[in-house]
Tab-separated table of C-alpha atoms in Angstrom:
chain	number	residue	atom	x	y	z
A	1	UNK	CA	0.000	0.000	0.000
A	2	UNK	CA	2.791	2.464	0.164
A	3	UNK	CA	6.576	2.692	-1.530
A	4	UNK	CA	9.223	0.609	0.387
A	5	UNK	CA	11.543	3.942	0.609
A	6	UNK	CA	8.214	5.426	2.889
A	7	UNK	CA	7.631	5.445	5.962
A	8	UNK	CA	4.276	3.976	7.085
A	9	UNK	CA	1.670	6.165	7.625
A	10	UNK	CA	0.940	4.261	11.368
A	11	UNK	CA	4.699	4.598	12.020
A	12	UNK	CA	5.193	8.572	11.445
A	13	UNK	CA	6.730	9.887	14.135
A	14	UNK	CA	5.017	13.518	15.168
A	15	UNK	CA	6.426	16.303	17.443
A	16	UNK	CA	4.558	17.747	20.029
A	17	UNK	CA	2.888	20.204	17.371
A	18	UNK	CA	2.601	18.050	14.885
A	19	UNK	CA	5.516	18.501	13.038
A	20	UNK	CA	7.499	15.811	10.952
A	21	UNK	CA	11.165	15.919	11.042
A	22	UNK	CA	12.396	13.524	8.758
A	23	UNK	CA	10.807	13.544	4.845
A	24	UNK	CA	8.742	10.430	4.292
A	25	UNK	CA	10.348	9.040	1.380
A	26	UNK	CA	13.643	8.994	0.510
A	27	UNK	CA	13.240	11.094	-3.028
A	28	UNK	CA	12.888	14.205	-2.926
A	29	UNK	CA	9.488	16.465	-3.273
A	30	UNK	CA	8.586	17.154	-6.913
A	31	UNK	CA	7.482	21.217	-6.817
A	32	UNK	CA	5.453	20.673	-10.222
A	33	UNK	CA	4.182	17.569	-8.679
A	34	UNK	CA	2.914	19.463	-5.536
A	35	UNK	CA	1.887	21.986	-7.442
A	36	UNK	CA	-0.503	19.584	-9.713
A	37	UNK	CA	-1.832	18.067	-6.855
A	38	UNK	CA	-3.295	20.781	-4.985
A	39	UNK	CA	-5.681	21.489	-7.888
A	40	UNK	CA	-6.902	17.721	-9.264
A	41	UNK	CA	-5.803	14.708	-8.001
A	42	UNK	CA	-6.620	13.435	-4.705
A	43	UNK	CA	-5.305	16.750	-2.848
A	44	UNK	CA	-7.655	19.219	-4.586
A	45	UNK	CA	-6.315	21.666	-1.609
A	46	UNK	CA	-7.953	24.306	-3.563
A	47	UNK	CA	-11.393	23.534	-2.997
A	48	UNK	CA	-10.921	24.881	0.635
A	49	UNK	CA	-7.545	27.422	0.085
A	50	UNK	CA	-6.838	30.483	-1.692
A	51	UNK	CA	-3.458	30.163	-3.682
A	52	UNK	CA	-2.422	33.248	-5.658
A	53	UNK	CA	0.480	31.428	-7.206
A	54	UNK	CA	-2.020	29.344	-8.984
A	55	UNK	CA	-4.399	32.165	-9.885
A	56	UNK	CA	-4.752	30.272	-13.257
A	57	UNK	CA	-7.142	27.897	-11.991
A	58	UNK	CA	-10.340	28.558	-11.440
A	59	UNK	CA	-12.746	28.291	-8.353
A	60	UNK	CA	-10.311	28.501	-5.206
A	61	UNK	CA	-12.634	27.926	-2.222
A	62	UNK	CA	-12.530	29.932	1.250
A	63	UNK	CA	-13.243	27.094	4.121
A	64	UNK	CA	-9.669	27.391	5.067
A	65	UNK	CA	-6.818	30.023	4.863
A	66	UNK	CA	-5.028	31.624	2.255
A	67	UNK	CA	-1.817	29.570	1.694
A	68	UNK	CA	-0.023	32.951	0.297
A	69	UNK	CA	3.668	33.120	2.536
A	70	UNK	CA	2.468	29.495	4.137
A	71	UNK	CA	6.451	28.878	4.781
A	72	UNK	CA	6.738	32.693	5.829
A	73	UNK	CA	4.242	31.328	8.756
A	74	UNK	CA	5.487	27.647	9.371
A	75	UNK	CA	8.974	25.661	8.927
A	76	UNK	CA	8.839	22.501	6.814
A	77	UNK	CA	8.827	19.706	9.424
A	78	UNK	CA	5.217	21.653	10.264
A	79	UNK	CA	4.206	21.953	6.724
A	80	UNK	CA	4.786	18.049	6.374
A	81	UNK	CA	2.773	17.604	10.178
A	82	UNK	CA	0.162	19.246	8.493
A	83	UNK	CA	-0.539	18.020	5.150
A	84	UNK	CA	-0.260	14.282	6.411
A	85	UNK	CA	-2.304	14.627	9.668
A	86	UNK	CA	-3.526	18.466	10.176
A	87	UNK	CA	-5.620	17.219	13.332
A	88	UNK	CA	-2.185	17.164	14.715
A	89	UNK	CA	-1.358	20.891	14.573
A	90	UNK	CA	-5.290	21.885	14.902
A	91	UNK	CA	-7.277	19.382	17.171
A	92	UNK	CA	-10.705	19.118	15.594
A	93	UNK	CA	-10.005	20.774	11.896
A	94	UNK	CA	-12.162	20.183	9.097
A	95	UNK	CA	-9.118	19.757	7.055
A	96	UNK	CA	-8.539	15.699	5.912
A	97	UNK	CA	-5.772	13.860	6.899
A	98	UNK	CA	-4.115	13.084	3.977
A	99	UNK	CA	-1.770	10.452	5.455
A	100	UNK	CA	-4.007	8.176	7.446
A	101	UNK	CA	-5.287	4.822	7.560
A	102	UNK	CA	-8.116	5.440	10.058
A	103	UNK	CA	-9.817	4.544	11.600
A	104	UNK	CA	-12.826	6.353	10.170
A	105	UNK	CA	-16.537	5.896	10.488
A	106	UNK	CA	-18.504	4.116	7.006
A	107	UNK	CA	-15.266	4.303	4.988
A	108	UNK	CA	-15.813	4.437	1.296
A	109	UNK	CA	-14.253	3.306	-1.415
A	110	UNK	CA	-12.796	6.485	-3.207
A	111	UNK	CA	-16.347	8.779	-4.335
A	112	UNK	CA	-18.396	5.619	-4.935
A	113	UNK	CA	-20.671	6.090	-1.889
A	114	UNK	CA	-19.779	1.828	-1.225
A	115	UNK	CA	-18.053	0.437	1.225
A	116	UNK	CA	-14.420	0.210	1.275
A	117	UNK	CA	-13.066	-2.706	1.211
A	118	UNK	CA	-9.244	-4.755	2.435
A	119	UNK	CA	-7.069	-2.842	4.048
A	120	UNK	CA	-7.231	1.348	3.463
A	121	UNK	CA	-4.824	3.148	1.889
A	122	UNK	CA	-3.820	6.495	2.293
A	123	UNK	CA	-5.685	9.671	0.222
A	124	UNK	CA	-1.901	10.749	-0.536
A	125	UNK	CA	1.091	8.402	-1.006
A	126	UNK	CA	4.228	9.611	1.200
A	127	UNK	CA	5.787	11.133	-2.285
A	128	UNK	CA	2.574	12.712	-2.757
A	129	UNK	CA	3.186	14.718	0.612
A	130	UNK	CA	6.576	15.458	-0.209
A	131	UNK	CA	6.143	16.895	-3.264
A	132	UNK	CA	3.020	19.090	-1.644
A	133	UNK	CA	5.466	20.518	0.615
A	134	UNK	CA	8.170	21.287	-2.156
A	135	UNK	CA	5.584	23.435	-3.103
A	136	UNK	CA	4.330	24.547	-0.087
A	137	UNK	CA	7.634	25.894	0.464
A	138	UNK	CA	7.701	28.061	-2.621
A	139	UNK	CA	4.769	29.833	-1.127
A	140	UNK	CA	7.356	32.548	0.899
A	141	UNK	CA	5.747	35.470	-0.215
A	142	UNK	CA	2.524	38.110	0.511
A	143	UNK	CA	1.388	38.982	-2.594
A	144	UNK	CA	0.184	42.302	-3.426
B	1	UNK	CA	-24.151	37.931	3.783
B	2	UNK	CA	-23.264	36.913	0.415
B	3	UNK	CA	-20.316	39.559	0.186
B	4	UNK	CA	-17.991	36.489	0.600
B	5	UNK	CA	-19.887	34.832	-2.286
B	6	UNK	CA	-18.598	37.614	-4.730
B	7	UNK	CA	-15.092	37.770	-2.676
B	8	UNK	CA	-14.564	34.645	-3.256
B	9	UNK	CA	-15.765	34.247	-6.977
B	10	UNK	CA	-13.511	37.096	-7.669
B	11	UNK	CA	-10.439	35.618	-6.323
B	12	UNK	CA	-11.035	32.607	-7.831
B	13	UNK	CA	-11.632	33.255	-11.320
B	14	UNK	CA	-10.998	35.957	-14.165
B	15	UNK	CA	-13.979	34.712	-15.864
B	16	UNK	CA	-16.173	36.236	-13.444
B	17	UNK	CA	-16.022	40.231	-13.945
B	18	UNK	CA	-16.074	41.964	-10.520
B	19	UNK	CA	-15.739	45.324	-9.406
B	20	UNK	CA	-15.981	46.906	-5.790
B	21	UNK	CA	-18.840	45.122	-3.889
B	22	UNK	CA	-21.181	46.996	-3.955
B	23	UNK	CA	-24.433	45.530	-4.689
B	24	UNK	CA	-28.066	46.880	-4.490
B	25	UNK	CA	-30.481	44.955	-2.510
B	26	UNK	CA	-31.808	43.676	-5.741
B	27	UNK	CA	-28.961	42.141	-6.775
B	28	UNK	CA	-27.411	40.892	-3.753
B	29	UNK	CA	-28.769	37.273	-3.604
B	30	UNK	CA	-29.195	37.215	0.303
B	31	UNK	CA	-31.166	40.358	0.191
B	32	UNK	CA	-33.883	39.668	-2.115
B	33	UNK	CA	-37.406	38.199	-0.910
B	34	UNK	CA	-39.188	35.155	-2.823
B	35	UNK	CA	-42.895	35.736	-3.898
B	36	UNK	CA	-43.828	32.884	-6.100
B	37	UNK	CA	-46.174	33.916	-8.743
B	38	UNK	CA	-46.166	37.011	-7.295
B	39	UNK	CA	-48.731	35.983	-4.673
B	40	UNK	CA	-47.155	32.920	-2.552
B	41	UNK	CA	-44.470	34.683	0.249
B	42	UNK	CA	-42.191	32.402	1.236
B	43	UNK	CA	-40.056	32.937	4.560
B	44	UNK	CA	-36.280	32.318	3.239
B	45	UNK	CA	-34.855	33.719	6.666
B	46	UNK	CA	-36.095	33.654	10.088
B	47	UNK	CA	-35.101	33.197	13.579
B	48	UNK	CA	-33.121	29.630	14.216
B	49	UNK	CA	-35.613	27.240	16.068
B	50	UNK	CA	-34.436	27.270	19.973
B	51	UNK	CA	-33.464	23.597	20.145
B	52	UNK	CA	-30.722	24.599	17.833
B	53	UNK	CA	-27.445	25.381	19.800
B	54	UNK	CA	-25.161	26.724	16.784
B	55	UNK	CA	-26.995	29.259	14.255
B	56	UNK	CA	-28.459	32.653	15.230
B	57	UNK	CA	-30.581	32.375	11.823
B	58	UNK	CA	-31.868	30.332	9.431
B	59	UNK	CA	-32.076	30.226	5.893
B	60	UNK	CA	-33.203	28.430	2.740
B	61	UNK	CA	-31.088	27.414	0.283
B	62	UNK	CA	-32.377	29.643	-2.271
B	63	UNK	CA	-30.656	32.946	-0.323
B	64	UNK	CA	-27.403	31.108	-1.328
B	65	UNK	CA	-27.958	30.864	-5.205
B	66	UNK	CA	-27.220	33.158	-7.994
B	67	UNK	CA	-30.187	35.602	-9.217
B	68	UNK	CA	-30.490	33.438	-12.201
B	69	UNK	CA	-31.668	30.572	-10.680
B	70	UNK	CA	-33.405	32.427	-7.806
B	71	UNK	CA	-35.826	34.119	-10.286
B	72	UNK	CA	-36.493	30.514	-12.222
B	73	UNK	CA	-38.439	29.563	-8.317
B	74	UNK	CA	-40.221	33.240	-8.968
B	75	UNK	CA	-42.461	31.837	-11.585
B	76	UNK	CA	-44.290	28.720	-12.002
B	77	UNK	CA	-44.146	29.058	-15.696
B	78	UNK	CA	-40.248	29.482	-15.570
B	79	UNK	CA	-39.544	26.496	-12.407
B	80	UNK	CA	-38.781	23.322	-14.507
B	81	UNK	CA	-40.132	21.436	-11.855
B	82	UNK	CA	-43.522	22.131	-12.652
B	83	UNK	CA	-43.647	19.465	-15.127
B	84	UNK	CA	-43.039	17.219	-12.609
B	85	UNK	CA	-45.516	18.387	-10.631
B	86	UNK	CA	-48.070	18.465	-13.565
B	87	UNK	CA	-47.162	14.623	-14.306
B	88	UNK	CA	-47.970	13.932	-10.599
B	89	UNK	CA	-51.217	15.559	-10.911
B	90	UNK	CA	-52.038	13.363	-13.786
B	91	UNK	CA	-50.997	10.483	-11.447
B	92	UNK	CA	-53.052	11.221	-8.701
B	93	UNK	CA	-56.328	10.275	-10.829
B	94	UNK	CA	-55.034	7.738	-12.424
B	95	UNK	CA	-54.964	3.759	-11.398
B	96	UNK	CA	-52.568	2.287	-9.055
B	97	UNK	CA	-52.914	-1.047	-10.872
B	98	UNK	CA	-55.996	-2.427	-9.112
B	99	UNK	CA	-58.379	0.286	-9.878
B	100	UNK	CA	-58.043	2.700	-7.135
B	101	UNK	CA	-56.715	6.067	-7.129
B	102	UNK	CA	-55.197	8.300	-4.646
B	103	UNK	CA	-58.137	10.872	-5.733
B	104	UNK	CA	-60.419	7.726	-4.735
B	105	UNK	CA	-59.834	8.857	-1.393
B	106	UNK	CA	-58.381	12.401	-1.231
B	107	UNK	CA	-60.478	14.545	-3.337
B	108	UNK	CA	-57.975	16.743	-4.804
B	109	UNK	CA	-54.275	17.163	-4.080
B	110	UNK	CA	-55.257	20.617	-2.329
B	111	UNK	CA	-56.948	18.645	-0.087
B	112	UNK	CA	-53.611	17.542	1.088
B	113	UNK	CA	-52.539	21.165	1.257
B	114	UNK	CA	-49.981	21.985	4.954
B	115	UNK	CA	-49.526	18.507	5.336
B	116	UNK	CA	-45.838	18.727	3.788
B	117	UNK	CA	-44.858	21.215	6.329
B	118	UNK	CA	-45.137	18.460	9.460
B	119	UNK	CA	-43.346	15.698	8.091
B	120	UNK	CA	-41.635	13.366	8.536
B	121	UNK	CA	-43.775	12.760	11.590
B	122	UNK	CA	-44.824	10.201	13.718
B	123	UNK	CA	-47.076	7.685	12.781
B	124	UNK	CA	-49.500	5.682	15.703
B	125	UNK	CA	-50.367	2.787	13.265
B	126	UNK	CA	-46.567	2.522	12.108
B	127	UNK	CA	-45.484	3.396	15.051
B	128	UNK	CA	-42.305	4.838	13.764
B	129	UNK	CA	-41.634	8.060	12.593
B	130	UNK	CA	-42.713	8.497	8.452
B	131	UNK	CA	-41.381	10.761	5.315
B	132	UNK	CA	-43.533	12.087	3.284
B	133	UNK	CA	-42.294	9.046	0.833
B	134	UNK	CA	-43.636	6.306	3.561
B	135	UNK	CA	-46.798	7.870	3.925
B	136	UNK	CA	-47.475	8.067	0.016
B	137	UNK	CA	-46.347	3.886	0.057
B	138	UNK	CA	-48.049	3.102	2.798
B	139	UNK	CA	-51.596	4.553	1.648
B	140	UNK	CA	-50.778	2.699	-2.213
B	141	UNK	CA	-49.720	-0.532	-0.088
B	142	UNK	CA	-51.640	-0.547	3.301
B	143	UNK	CA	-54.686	1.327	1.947
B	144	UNK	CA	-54.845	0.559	-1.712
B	145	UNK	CA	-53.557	-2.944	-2.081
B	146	UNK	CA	-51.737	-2.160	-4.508
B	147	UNK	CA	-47.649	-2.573	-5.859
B	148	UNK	CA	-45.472	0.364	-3.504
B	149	UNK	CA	-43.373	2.720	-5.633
B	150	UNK	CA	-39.835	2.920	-5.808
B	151	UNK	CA	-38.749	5.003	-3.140
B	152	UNK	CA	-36.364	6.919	-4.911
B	153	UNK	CA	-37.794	7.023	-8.371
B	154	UNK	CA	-39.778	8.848	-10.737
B	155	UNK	CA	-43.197	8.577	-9.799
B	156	UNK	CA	-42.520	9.126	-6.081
B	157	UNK	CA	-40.115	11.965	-6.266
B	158	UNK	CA	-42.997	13.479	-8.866
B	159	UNK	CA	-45.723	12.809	-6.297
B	160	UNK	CA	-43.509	14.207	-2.963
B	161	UNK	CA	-42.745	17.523	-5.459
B	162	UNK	CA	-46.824	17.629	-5.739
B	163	UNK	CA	-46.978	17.328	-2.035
B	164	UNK	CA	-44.849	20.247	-1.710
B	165	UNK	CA	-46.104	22.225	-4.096
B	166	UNK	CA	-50.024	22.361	-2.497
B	167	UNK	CA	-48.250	23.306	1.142
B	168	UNK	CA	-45.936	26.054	-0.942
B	169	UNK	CA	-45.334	29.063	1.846
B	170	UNK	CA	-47.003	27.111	5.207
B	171	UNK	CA	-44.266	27.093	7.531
B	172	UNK	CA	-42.206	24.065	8.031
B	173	UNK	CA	-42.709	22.899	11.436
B	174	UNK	CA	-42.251	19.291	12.251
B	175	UNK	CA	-42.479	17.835	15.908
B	176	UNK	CA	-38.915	16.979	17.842
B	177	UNK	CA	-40.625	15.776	20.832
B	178	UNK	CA	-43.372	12.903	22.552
B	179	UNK	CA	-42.489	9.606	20.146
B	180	UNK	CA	-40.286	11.623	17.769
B	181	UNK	CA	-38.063	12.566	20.189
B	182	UNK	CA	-35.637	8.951	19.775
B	183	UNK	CA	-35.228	9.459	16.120
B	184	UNK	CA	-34.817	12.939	16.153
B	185	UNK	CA	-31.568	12.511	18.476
B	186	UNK	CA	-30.113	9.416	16.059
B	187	UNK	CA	-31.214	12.111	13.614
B	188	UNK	CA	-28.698	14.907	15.446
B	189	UNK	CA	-25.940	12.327	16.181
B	190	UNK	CA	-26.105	11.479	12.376
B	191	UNK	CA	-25.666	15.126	11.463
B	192	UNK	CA	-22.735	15.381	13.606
B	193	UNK	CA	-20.582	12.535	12.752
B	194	UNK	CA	-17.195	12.715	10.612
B	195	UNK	CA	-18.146	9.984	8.240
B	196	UNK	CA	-15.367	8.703	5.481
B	197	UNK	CA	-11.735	9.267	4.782
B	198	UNK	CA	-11.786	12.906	4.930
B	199	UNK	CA	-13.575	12.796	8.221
B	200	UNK	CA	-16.319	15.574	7.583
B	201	UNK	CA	-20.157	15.474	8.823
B	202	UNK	CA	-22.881	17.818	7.742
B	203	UNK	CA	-22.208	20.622	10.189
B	204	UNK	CA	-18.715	20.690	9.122
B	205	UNK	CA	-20.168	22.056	5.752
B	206	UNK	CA	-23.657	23.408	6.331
B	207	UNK	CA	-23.057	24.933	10.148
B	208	UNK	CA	-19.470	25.553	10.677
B	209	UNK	CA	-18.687	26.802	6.673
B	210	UNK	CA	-22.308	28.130	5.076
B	211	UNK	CA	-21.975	31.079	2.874
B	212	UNK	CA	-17.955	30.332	2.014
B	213	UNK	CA	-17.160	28.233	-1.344
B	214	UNK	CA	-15.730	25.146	-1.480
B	215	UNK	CA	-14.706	24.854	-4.778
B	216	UNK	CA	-17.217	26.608	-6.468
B	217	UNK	CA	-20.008	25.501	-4.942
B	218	UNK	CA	-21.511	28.187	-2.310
B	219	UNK	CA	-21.917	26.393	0.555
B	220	UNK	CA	-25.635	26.592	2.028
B	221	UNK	CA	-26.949	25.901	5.485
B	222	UNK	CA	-28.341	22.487	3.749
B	223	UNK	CA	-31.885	22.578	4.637
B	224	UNK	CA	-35.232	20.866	3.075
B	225	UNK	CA	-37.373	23.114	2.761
B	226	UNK	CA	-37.166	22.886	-0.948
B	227	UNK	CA	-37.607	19.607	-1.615
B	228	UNK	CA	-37.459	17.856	-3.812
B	229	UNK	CA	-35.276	20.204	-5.548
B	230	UNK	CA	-34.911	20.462	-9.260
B	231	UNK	CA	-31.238	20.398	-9.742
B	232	UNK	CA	-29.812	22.611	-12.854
B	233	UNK	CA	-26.709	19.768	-12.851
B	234	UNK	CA	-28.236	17.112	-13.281
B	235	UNK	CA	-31.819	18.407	-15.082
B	236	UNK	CA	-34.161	16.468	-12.777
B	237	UNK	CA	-35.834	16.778	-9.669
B	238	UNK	CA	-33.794	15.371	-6.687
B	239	UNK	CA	-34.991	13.599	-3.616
B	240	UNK	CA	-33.758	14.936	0.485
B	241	UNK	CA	-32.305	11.565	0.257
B	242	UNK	CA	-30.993	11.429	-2.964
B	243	UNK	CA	-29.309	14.735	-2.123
B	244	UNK	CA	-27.903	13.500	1.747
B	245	UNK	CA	-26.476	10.159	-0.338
B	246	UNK	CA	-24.467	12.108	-2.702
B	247	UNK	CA	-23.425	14.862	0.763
B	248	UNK	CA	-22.180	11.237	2.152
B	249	UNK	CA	-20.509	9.936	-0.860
B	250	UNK	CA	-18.823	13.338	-0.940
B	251	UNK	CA	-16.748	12.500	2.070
B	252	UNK	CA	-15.341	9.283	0.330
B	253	UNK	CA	-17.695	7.164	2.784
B	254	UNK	CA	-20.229	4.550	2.637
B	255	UNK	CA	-23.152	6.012	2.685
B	256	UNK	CA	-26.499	4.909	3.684
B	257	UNK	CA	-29.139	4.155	1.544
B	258	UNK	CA	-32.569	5.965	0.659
B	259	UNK	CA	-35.490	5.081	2.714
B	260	UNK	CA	-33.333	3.587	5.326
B	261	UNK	CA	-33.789	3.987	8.670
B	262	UNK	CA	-30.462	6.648	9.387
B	263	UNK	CA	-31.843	8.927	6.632
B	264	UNK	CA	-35.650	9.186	7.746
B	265	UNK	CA	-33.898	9.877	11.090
B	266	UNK	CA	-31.547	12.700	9.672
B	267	UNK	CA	-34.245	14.194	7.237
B	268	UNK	CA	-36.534	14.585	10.750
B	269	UNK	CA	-33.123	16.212	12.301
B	270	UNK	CA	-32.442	18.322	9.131
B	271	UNK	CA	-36.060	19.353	8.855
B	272	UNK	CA	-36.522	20.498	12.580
B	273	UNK	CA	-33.578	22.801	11.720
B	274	UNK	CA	-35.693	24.392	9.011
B	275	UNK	CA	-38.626	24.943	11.564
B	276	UNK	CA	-39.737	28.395	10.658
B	277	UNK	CA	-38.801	28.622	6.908
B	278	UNK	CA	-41.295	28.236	4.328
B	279	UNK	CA	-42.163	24.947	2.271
B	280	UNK	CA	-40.694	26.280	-0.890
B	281	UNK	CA	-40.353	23.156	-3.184
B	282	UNK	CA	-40.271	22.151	-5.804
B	283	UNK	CA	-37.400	24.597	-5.574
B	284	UNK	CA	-34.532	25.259	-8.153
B	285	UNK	CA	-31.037	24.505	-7.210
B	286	UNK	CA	-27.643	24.660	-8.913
């Protein structure tokens, strides 16, 4: 269910705030990568966060933050706490855990409204959260 | 306030042409009222009922929508649900496969006018608490002897528009309390739960986010009032449960099924939070 370069998702290690040291695979985040997943794809950050570096694509929703200067705001062991498991950093947040195995209540399989079945992977693949903070950390700037 | 609304369109796309906010009451979506053929008033904002803890005030769905679609619910002529409604009519007179009718014993569908706004309620003979849906089967079943409709299908979703349409403007007030009480509360803890991988329950969206996008949907406070809904997306009228199975699906979980048990329970939950509003459906929805 995940690479054998990852780590786990049951055996990341968090910090008190819900940081991540240590990446979670052992290549390094792909910025266009990160950058494609935040729009389509199972990230689809965008639906609830504001990006102006990808004022390109339409429809950018407003249940969360603006991610403008995110890494102004938070170091990258935090970024990577909180795209895998934000409930970490924010107890309670709507935002998804994106690196999680449960367990959840009625788990699905994908948008099919049935019932998952075997063992649950992950919405985002250790690379996938690596390369979502690559970009993340681009994101060191206010805007105008 | 719909300021957000615009706020939010504008930041999210060039195609939408935006100046400074400043909108008239006309054209500000939250602001405008909803007269149905200029003679039916319905209440699209109102004081939240007192059993619920989390909103100040309540509104229907159609304060959320574009002025487009609000003015397609202004008109009869221009709400493409009314051909739904005019096939139930038709239906209404005509056999349930063993000769009967529902006008063989309720005269005219008027005659059936304000029942909408109580349901789902509690049934004695049932003993259980019944949709709108479950009352319709149960007379063509228990009454009429004859075959019960698909709960989810044509013909019932037709005849539950029809239902609404004869209570249009009563206000929605359905009992929470005495033998409803039980279901209403599996109804609340329902409405609260994080269900599927990304954890979220209806609150999370309809209570805690109305009147932000997500996406590019503007979220709404979710309630029934309007149902069954004609849907511009999909070009058909849509069942409450139809519409909480696709919510549930939504938050990659299993969801529950129409008819059953967890959704007549939720619809009584959602419904009690609309006490107050206006029976507006068939309404229009994006």
């Amino acid at each position: 269910l995940w690479a054998a370069d990852a780590v786990a998702p049951t055996d990341v290690s968090y910090t008190e705030l819900g940081g991540i040291a240590e990446p979670l695979s052992d290549t390094p985040g792909d910025i266009e990568n990160g950058k494609a997943l935040m729009n389509k794809g199972s990230g689809n950050c965008i639906a609830c966060h504001q990006v102006s570096a990808l004022s390109e694509l339409p429809f950018h929703g407003e249940v969360g933050p603006p991610l403008d200067g995110v890494a102004e705001r938070w170091d990258e062991a935090q970024i990577r706490g909180i795209v895998a498991n934000a409930k970490k950093t924010f107890p309670g947040t709507i935002m998804p855990a994106f690196y999680h195995t449960g367990p959840y209540v009625r788990p699905g399989d994908a948008y099919t409204g049935e019932a998952a079945t075997g063992d649950l992977a992950p919405i985002l693949s250790a690379q996938d959260v690596e390369d979502l903070v690559a970009f993340l950390m681009t994101l060191d700037t206010y805007p105008e | 306030m719909s300021r957000s609304f615009w706020l939010g369109g504008c930041a999210a796309s060039a195609l939408i042409i935006c100046g400074p906010a400043m909108l008239t009451a006309q054209e500000d979506p939250a602001e405008r009222s909803l007269v149905i053929n200029g003679e039916i008033e319905i209440v699209t904002e109102a004081d939240a009922p007192a059993h619920l803890e989390n909103l100040s005030t309540i509104r229907s769905g159609w304060t959320f929508r574009s002025p487009e679609t609000q003015t397609m619910q202004m008109d009869d002529f221009d709400n493409p649900a009314t051909l739904g409604v005019e096939a139930a009519r038709a239906k209404f007179s005509s056999d349930l496969g063993n000769g009967e009718s529902c006008a063989s014993c309720h005269e005219a569908p008027e005659e059936l006018a304000g029942v909408r706004a109580v349901y789902p309620k509690f049934d004695e003979s049932a003993g259980e608490v019944q949709t709108i849906e479950m009352q319709i089967n149960e007379c063509i079943t228990d009454r009429a002897g004859a075959e019960a409709w698909d709960y989810d299908k044509t013909d019932m979703i037709n005849m539950s528009a029809l239902m609404s349409f004869v209570s249009r403007g009563e206000a929605v007030n359905v009992a929470i309390d005495g033998p409803a009480a039980e279901t209403w509360e599996r109804g609340k803890e329902i409405y609260y739960t994080r269900y599927g991988l990304l954890e979220l329950s209806c609150a999370n969206c309809h209570e805690d986010n109305y009147d932000n996008m997500i996406r590019a949907d503007h979220l709404s406070q979710g309630q029934v009032n309007g149902f069954p809904t004609y849907r511009l997306k999909n070009a058909k009228l849509n069942s409450v449960h139809g519409r909480f199975k696709g919510c549930v699906r939504d938050t990659m979980a299993e969801t529950f099924s129409p008819g059953s048990p967890e959704f007549v329970a939720l619809e009584l939950y959602v419904a009690s939070r609309g006490n107050g509003l206006s029976v507006e459906g068939p309404a229009v929805r994006n």
